[in-house]
PDB file of C-alpha atoms in Angstrom:
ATOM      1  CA  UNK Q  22     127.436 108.821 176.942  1.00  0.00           C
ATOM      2  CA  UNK Q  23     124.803 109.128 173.817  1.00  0.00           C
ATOM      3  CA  UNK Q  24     123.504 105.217 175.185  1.00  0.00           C
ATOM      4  CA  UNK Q  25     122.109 107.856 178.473  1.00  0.00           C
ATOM      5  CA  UNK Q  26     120.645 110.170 176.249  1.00  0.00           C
ATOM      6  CA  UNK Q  27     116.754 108.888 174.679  1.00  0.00           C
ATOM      7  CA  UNK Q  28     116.923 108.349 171.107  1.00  0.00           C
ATOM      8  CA  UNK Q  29     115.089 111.130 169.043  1.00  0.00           C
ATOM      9  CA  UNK Q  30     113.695 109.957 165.337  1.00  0.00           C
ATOM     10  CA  UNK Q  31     113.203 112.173 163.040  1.00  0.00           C
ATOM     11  CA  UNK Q  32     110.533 111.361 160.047  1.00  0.00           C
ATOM     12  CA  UNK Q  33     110.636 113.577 156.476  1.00  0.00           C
ATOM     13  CA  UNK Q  34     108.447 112.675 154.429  1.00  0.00           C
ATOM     14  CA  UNK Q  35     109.682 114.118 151.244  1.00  0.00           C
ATOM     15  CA  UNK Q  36     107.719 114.847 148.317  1.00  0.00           C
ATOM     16  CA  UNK Q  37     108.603 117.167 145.162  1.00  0.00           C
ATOM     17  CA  UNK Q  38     111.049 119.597 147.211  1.00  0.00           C
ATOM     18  CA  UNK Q  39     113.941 119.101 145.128  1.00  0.00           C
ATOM     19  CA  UNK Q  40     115.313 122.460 145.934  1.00  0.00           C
ATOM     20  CA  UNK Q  41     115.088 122.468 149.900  1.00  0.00           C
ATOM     21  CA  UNK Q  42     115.574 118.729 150.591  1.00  0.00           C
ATOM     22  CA  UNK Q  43     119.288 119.245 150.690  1.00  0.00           C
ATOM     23  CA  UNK Q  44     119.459 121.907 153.205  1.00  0.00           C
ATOM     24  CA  UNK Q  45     116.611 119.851 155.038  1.00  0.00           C
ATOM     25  CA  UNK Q  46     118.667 116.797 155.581  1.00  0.00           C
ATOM     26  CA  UNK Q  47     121.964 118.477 156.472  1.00  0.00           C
ATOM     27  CA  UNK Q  48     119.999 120.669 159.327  1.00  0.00           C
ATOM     28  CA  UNK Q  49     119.042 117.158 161.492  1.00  0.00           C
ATOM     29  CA  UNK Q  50     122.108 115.224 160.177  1.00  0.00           C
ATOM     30  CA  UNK Q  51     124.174 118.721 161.615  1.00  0.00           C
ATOM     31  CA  UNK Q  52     122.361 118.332 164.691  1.00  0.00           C
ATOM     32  CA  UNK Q  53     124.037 119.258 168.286  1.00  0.00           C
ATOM     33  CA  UNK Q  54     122.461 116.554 169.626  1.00  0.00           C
ATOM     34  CA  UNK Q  55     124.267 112.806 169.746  1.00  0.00           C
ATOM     35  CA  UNK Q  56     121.585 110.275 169.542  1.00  0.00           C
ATOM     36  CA  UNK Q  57     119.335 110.987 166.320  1.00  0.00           C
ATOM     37  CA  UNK Q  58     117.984 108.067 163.916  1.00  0.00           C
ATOM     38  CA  UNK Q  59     116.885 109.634 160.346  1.00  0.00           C
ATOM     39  CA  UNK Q  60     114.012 107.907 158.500  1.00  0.00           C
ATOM     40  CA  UNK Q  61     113.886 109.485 154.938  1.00  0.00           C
ATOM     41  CA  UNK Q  62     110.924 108.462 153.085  1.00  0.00           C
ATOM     42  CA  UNK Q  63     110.557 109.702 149.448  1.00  0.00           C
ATOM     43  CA  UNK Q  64     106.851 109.472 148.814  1.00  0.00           C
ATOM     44  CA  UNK Q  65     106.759 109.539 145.078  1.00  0.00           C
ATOM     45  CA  UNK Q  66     108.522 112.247 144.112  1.00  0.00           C
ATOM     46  CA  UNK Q  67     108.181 113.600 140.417  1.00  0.00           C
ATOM     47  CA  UNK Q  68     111.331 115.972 140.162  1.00  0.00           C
ATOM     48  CA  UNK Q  69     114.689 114.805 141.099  1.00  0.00           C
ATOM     49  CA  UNK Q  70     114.438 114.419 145.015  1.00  0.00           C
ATOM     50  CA  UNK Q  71     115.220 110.948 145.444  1.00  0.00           C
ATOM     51  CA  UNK Q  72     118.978 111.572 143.246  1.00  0.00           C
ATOM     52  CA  UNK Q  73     119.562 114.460 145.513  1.00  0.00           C
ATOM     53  CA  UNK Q  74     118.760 112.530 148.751  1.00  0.00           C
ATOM     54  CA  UNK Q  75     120.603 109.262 148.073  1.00  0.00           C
ATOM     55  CA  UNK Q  76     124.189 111.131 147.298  1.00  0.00           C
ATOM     56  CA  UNK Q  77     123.621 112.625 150.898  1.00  0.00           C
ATOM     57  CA  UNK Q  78     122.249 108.994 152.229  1.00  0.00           C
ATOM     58  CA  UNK Q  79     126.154 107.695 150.629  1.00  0.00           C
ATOM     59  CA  UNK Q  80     127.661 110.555 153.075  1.00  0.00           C
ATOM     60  CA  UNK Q  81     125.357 110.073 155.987  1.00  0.00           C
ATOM     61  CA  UNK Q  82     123.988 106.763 156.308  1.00  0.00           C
ATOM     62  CA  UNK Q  83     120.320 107.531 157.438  1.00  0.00           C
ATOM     63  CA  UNK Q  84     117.572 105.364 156.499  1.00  0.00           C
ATOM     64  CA  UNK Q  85     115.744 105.747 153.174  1.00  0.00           C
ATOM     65  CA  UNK Q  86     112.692 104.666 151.461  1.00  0.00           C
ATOM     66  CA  UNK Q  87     111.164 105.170 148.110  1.00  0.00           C
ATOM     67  CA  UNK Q  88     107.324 104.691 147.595  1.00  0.00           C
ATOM     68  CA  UNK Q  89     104.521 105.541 145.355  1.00  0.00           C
ATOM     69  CA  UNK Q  90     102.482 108.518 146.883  1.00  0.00           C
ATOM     70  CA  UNK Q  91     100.178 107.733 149.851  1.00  0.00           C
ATOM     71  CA  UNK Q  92      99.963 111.088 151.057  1.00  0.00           C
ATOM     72  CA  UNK Q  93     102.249 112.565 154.542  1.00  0.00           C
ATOM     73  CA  UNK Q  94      99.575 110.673 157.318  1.00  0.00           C
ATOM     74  CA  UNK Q  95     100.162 107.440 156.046  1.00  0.00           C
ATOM     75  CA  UNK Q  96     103.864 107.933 155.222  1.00  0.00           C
ATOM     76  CA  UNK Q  97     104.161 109.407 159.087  1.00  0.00           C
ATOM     77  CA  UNK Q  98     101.998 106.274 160.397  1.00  0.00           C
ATOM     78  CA  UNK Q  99     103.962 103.840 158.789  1.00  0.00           C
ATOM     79  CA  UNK Q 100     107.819 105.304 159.525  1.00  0.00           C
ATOM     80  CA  UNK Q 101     106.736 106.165 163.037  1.00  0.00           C
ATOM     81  CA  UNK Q 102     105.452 101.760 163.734  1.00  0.00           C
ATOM     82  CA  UNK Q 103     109.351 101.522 162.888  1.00  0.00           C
ATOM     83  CA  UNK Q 104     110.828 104.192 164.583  1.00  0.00           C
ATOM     84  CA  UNK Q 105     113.410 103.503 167.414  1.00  0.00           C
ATOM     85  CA  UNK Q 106     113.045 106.581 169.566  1.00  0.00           C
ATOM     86  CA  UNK Q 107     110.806 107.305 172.179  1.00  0.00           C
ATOM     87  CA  UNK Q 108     110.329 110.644 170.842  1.00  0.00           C
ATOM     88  CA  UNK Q 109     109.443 111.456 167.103  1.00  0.00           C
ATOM     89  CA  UNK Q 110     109.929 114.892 165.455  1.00  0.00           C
ATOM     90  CA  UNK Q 111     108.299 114.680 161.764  1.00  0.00           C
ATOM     91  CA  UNK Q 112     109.779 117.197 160.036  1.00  0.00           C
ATOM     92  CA  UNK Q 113     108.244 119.054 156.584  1.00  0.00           C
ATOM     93  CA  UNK Q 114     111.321 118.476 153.596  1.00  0.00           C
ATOM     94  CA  UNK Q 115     111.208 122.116 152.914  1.00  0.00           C
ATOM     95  CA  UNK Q 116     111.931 123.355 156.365  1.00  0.00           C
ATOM     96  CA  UNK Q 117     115.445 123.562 158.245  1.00  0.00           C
ATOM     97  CA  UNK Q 118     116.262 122.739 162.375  1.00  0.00           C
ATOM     98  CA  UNK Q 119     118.464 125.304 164.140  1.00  0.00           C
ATOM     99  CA  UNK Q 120     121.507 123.544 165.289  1.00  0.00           C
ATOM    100  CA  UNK Q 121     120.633 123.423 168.752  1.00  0.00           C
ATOM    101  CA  UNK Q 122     116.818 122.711 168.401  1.00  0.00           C
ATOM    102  CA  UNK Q 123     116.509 118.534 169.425  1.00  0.00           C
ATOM    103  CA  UNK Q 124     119.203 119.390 172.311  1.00  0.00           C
ATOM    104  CA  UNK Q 125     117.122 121.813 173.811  1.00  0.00           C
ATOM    105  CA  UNK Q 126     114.081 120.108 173.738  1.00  0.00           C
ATOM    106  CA  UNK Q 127     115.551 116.465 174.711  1.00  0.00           C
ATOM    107  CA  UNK Q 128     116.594 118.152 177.736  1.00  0.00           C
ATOM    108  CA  UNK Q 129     113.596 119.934 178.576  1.00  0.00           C
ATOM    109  CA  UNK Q 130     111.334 117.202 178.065  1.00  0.00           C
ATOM    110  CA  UNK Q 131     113.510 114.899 180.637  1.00  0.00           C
ATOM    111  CA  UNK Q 132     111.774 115.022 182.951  1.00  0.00           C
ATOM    112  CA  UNK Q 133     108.213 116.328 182.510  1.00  0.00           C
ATOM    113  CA  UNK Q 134     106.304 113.062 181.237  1.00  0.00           C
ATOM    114  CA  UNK Q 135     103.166 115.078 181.340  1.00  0.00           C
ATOM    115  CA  UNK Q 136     104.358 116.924 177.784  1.00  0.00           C
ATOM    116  CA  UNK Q 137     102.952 115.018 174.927  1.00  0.00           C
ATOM    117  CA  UNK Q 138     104.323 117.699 172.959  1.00  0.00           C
ATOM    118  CA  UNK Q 139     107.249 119.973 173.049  1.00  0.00           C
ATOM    119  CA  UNK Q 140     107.358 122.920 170.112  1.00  0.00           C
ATOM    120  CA  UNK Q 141     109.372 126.551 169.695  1.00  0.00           C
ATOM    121  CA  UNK Q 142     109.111 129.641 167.811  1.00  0.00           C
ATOM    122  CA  UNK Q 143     110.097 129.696 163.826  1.00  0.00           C
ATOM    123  CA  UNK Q 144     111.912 132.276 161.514  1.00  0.00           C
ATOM    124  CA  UNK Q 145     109.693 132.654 157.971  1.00  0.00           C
ATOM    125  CA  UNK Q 146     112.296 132.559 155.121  1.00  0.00           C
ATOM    126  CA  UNK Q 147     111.433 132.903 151.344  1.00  0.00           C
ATOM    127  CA  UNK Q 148     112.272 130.285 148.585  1.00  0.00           C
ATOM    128  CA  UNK Q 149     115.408 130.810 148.564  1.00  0.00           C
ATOM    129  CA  UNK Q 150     116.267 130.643 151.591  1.00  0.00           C
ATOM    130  CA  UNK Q 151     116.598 134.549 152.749  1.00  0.00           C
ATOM    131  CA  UNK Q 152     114.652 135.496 156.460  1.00  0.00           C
ATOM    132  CA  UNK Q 153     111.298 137.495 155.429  1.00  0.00           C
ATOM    133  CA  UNK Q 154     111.548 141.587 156.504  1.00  0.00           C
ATOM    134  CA  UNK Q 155     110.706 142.388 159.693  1.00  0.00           C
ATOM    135  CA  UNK Q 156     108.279 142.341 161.377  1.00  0.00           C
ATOM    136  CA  UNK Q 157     107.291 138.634 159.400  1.00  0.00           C
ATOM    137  CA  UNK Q 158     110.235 137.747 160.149  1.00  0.00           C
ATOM    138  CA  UNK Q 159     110.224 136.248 163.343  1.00  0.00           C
ATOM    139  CA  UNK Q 160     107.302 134.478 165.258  1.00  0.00           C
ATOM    140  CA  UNK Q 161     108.697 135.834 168.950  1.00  0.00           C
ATOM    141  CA  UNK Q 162     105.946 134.313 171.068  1.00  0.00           C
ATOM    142  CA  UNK Q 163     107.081 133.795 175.287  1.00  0.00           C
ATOM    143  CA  UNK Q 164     107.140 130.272 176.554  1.00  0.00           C
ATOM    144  CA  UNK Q 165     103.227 128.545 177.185  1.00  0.00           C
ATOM    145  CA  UNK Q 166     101.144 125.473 178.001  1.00  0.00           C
ATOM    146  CA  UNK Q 167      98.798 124.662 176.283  1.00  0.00           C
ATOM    147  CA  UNK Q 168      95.459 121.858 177.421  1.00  0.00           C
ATOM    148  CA  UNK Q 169      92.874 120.843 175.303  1.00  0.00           C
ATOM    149  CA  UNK Q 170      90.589 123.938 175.064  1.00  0.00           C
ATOM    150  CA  UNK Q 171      93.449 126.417 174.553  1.00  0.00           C
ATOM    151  CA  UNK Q 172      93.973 124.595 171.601  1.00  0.00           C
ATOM    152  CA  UNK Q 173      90.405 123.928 170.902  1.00  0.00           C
ATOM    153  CA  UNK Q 174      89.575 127.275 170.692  1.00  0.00           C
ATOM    154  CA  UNK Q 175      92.508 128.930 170.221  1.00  0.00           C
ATOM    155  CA  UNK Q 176      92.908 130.521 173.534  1.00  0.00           C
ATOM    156  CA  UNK Q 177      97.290 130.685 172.467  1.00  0.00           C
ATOM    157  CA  UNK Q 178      99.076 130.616 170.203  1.00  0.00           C
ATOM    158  CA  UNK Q 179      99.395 127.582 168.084  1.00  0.00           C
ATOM    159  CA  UNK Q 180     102.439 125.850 168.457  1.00  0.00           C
ATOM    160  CA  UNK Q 181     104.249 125.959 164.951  1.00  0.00           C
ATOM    161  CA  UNK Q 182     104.062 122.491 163.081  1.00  0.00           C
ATOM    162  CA  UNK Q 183     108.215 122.988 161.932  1.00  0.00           C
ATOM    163  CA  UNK Q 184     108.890 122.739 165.805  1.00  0.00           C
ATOM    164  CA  UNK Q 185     106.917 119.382 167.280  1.00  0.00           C
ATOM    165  CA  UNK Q 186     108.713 116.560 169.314  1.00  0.00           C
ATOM    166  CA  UNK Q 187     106.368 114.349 170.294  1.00  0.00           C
ATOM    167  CA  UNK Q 188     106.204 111.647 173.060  1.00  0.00           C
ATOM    168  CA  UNK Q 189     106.045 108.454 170.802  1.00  0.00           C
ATOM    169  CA  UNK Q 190     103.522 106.981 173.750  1.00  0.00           C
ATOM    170  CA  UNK Q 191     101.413 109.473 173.394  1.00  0.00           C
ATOM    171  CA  UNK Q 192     101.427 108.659 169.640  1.00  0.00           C
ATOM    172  CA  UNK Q 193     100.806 105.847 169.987  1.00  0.00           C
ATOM    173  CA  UNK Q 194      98.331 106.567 173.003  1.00  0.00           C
ATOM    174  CA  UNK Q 195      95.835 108.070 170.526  1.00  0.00           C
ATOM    175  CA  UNK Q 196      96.442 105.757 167.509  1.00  0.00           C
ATOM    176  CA  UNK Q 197      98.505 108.365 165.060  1.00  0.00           C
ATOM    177  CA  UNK Q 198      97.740 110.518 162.158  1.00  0.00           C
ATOM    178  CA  UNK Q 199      94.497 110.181 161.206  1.00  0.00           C
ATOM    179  CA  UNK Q 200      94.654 109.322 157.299  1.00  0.00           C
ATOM    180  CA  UNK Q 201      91.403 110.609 156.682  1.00  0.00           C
ATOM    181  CA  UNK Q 202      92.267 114.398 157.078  1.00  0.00           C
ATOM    182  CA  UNK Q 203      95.358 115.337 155.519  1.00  0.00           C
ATOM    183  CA  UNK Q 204      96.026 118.282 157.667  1.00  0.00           C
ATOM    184  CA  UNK Q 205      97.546 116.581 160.072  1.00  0.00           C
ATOM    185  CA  UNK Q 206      98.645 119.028 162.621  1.00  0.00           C
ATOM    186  CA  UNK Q 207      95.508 120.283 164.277  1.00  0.00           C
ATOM    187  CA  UNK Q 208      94.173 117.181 164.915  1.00  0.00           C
ATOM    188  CA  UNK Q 209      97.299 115.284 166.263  1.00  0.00           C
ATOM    189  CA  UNK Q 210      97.812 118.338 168.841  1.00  0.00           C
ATOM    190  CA  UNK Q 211      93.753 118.050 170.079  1.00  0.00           C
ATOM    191  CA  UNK Q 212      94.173 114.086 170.322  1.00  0.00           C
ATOM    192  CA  UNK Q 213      97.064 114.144 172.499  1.00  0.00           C
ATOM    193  CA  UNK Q 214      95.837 117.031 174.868  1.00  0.00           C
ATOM    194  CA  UNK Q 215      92.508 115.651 175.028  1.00  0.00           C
ATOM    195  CA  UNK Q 216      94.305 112.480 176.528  1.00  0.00           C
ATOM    196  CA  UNK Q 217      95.930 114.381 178.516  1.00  0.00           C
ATOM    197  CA  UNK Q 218      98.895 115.678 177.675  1.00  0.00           C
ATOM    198  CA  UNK Q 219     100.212 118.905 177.486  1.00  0.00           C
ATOM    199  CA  UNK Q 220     101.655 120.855 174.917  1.00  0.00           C
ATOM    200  CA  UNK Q 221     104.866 123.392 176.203  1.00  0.00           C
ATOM    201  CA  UNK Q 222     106.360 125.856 173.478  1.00  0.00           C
ATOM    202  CA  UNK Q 223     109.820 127.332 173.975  1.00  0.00           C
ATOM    203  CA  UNK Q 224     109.985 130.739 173.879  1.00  0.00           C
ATOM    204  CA  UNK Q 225     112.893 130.733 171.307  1.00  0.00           C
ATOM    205  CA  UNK Q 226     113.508 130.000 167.931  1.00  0.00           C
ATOM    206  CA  UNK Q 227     113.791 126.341 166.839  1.00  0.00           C
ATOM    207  CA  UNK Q 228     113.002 126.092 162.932  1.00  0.00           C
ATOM    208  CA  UNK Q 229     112.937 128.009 159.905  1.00  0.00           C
ATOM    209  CA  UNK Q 230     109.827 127.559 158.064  1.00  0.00           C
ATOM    210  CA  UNK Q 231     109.804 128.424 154.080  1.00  0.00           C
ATOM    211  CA  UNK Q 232     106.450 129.822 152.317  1.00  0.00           C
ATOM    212  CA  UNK Q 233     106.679 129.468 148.847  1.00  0.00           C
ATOM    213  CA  UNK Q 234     103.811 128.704 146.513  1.00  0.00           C
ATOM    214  CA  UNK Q 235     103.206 125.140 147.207  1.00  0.00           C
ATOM    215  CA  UNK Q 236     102.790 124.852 150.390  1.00  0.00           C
ATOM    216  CA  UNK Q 237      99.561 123.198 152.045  1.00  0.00           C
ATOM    217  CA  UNK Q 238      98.304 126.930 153.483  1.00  0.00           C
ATOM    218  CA  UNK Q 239      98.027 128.359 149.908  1.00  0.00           C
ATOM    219  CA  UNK Q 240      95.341 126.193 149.361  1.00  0.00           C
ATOM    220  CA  UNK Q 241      92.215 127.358 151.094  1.00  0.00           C
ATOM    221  CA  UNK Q 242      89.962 125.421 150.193  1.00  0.00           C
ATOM    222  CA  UNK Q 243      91.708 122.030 151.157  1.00  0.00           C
ATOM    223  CA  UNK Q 244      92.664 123.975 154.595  1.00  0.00           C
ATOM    224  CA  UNK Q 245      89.274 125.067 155.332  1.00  0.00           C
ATOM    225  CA  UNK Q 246      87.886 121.287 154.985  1.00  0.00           C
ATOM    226  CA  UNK Q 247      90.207 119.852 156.666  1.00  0.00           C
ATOM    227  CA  UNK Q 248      90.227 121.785 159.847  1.00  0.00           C
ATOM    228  CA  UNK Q 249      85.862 122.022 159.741  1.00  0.00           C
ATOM    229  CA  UNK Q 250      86.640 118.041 159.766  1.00  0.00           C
ATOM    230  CA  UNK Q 251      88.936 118.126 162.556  1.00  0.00           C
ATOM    231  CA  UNK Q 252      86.734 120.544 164.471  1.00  0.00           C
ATOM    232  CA  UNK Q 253      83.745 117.827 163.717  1.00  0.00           C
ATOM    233  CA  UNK Q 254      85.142 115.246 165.570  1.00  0.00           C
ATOM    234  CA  UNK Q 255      84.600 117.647 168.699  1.00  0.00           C
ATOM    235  CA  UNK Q 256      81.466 118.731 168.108  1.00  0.00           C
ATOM    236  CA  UNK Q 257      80.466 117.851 171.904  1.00  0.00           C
ATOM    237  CA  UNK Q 258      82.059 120.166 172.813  1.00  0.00           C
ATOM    238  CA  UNK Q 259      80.048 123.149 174.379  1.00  0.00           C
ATOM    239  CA  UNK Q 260      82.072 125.764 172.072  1.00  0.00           C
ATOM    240  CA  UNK Q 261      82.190 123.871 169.132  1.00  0.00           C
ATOM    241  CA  UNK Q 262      79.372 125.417 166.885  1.00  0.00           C
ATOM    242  CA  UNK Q 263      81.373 128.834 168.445  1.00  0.00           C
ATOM    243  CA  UNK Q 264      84.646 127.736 166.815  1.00  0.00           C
ATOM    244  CA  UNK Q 265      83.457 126.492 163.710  1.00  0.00           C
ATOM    245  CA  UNK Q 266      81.385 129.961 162.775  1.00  0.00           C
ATOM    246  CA  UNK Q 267      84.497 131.693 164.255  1.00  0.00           C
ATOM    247  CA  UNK Q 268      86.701 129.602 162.246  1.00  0.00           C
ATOM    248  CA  UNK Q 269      84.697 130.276 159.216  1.00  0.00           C
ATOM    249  CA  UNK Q 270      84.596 134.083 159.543  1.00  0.00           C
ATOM    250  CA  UNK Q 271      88.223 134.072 159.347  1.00  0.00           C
ATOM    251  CA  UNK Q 272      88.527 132.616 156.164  1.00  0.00           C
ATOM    252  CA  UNK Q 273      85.650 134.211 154.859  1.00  0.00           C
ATOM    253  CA  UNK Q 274      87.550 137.501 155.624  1.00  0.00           C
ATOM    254  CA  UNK Q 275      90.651 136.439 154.175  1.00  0.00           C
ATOM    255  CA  UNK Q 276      89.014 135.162 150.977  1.00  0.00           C
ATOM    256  CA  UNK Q 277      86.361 138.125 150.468  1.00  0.00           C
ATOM    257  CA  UNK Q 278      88.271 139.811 147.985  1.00  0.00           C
ATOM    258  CA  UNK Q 279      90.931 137.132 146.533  1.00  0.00           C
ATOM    259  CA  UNK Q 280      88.330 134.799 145.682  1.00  0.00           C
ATOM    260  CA  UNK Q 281      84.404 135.890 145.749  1.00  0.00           C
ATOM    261  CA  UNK Q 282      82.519 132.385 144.723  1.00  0.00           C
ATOM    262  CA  UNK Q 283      84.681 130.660 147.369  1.00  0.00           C
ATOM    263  CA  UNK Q 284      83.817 133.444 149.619  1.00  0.00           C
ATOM    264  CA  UNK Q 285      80.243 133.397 148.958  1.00  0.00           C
ATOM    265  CA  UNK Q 286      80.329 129.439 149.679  1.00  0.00           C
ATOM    266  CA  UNK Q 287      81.967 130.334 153.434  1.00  0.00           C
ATOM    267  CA  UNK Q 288      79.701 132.740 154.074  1.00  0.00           C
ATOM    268  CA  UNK Q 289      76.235 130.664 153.371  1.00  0.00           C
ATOM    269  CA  UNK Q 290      77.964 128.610 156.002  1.00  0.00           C
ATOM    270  CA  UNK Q 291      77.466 131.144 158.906  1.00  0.00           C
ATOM    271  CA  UNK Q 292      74.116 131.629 160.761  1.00  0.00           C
ATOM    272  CA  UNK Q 293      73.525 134.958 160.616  1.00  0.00           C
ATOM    273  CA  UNK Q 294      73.272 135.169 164.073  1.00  0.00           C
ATOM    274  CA  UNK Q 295      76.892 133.807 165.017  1.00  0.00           C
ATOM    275  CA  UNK Q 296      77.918 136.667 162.200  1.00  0.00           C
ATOM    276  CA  UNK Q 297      81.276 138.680 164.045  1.00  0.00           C
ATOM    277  CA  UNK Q 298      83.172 141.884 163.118  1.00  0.00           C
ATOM    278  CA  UNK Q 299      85.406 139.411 161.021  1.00  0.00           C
ATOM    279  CA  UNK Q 300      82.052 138.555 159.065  1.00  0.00           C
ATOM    280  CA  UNK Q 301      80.785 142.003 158.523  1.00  0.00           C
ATOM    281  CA  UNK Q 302      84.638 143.343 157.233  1.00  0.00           C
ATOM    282  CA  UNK Q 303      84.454 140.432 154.792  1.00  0.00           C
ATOM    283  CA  UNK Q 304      81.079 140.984 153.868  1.00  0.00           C
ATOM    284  CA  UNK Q 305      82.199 144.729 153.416  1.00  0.00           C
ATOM    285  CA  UNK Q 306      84.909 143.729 151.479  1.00  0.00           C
ATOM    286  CA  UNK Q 307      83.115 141.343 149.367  1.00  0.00           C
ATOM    287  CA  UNK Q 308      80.940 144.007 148.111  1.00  0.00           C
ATOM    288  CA  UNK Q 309      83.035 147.193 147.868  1.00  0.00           C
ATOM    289  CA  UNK Q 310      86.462 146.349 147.914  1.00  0.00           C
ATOM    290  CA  UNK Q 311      88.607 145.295 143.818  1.00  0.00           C
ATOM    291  CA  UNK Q 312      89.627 142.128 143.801  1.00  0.00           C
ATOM    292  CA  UNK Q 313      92.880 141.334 144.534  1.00  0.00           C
ATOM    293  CA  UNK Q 314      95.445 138.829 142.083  1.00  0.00           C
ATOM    294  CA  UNK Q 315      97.835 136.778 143.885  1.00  0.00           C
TER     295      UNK Q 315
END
């Protein structure tokens, strides 16, 4: 029966998440669906990851492969040129699947070739483990399709990075991660729907995604270059000087009173005349508001 079904690879690229890798690897090799190849790739962990993920690799028999760091896009490229299924879910080594999650999205994605992309909601859960208070709790978004623009200038909701199958063609289509922005998400989604493809999100929950202090989104500053990057490759596009400024009100807002030099640098970046209500709350912020310590 499983010889019917497409093979599905999934790709974690594991690096320094000795406490969630466990719970990582059990949630794909505990899968509902049959058919699932497992390429573990340890890319040069400091803290005791790789001990952790060979005693499972004894129980389970996936694929693994220790490396000195080259950073997630290159690790991705490189396990995804070897990967047997036509469709790829990379999966963060923090994170953890619902049971049901390939299953459901195998058999959606049958027969709709036009889906470069299929994604889901998430739960938040804390470091250890435990589902974030509502209402943070849950990410309950309805089903949606999303083209170029809506991602482009986020027209819907982005689909959550925890929860992305991808068509290996359409990969492959578009030539991968792009190893010169880090970030990878953004950028993979607006390559494959600006070739075409569509991205559908399930309206139900598919992953758990854990915030904890090292993940990529606590760093602003590498965020915020990384996605002005991404938006530069674009910048033919009749909204793009719209985005960017947009873009860059947001995180001037967020930073305005966590971090004021950094905030001052975002703001210098805004013409005053693309300045929003986002802009003038930061800038209100900025000046009258006490700092805040994370």
């Amino acid at each position: 029966m499983t010889e019917q079904l497409p093979l599905v690879t999934v790709v974690i690229a594991s690096y320094n998440h000795a406490p969630y890798i466990e719970q990582c690897i059990l949630s794909v090799v505990q899968q509902t669906y049959p058919h699932i190849e497992l390429l573990v790739v340890d890319d040069g962990s400091t803290d005791d990851s790789v001990a952790r993920i060979e005693q499972l690799q004894r129980e389970h028999g996936f694929e693994l492969r220790v490396q000195q760091n080259k950073g997630l896009t290159h690790t991705l490229n490189e396990a995804i040129a070897r990967a047997k299924g036509s469709l790829i879910a990379p999966f963060g080594s923090d994170d953890i699947m619902v049971s049901e999650r390939i299953a459901k999205q195998v058999a959606y994605m049958q027969d709709k070739p036009e889906v470069g992309i299929c994604a889901g909601n998430i739960e938040l859960i804390d470091s250890d483990g435990q589902l974030f208070p509502e209402p943070r709790q849950r990410r309950d978004i309805a089903f949606r399709r999303l083209d170029f623009d809506d991602v482009f200038m986020e027209r819907k909701p982005y689909p959550p990075a925890p929860t992305l199958l991808f068509r290996k063609e359409a990969l492959e289509q578009v030539g991968g991660f792009d190893p010169q922005i880090r970030l990878e998400d953004l950028l993979i989604e607006l390559k494959i729907t600006h070739a075409g493809y569509y991205i559908d999100c399930l309206g139900e929950v598919l992953a758990q995604y854990r915030k904890h202090d090292s993940n990529s989104s606590k760093n602003t500053p590498f965020m915020v270059e990384s996605i002005l990057r991404t938006y530069a490759l674009f910048k033919d596009h009749p909204q793009y000087e719209f985005v960017r400024t947009r873009f860059l009100s947001s995180m001037f807002l967020k930073c305005s009173n966590r971090d004021r030099d950094y905030a001052k640098q975002l703001l210098r970046q805004i013409p005053f005349r693309s300045w929003n209500k986002k802009t003038w709350r930061g800038l209100g912020r900025l000046l009258f508001s006490p700092l805040e310590r994370n």
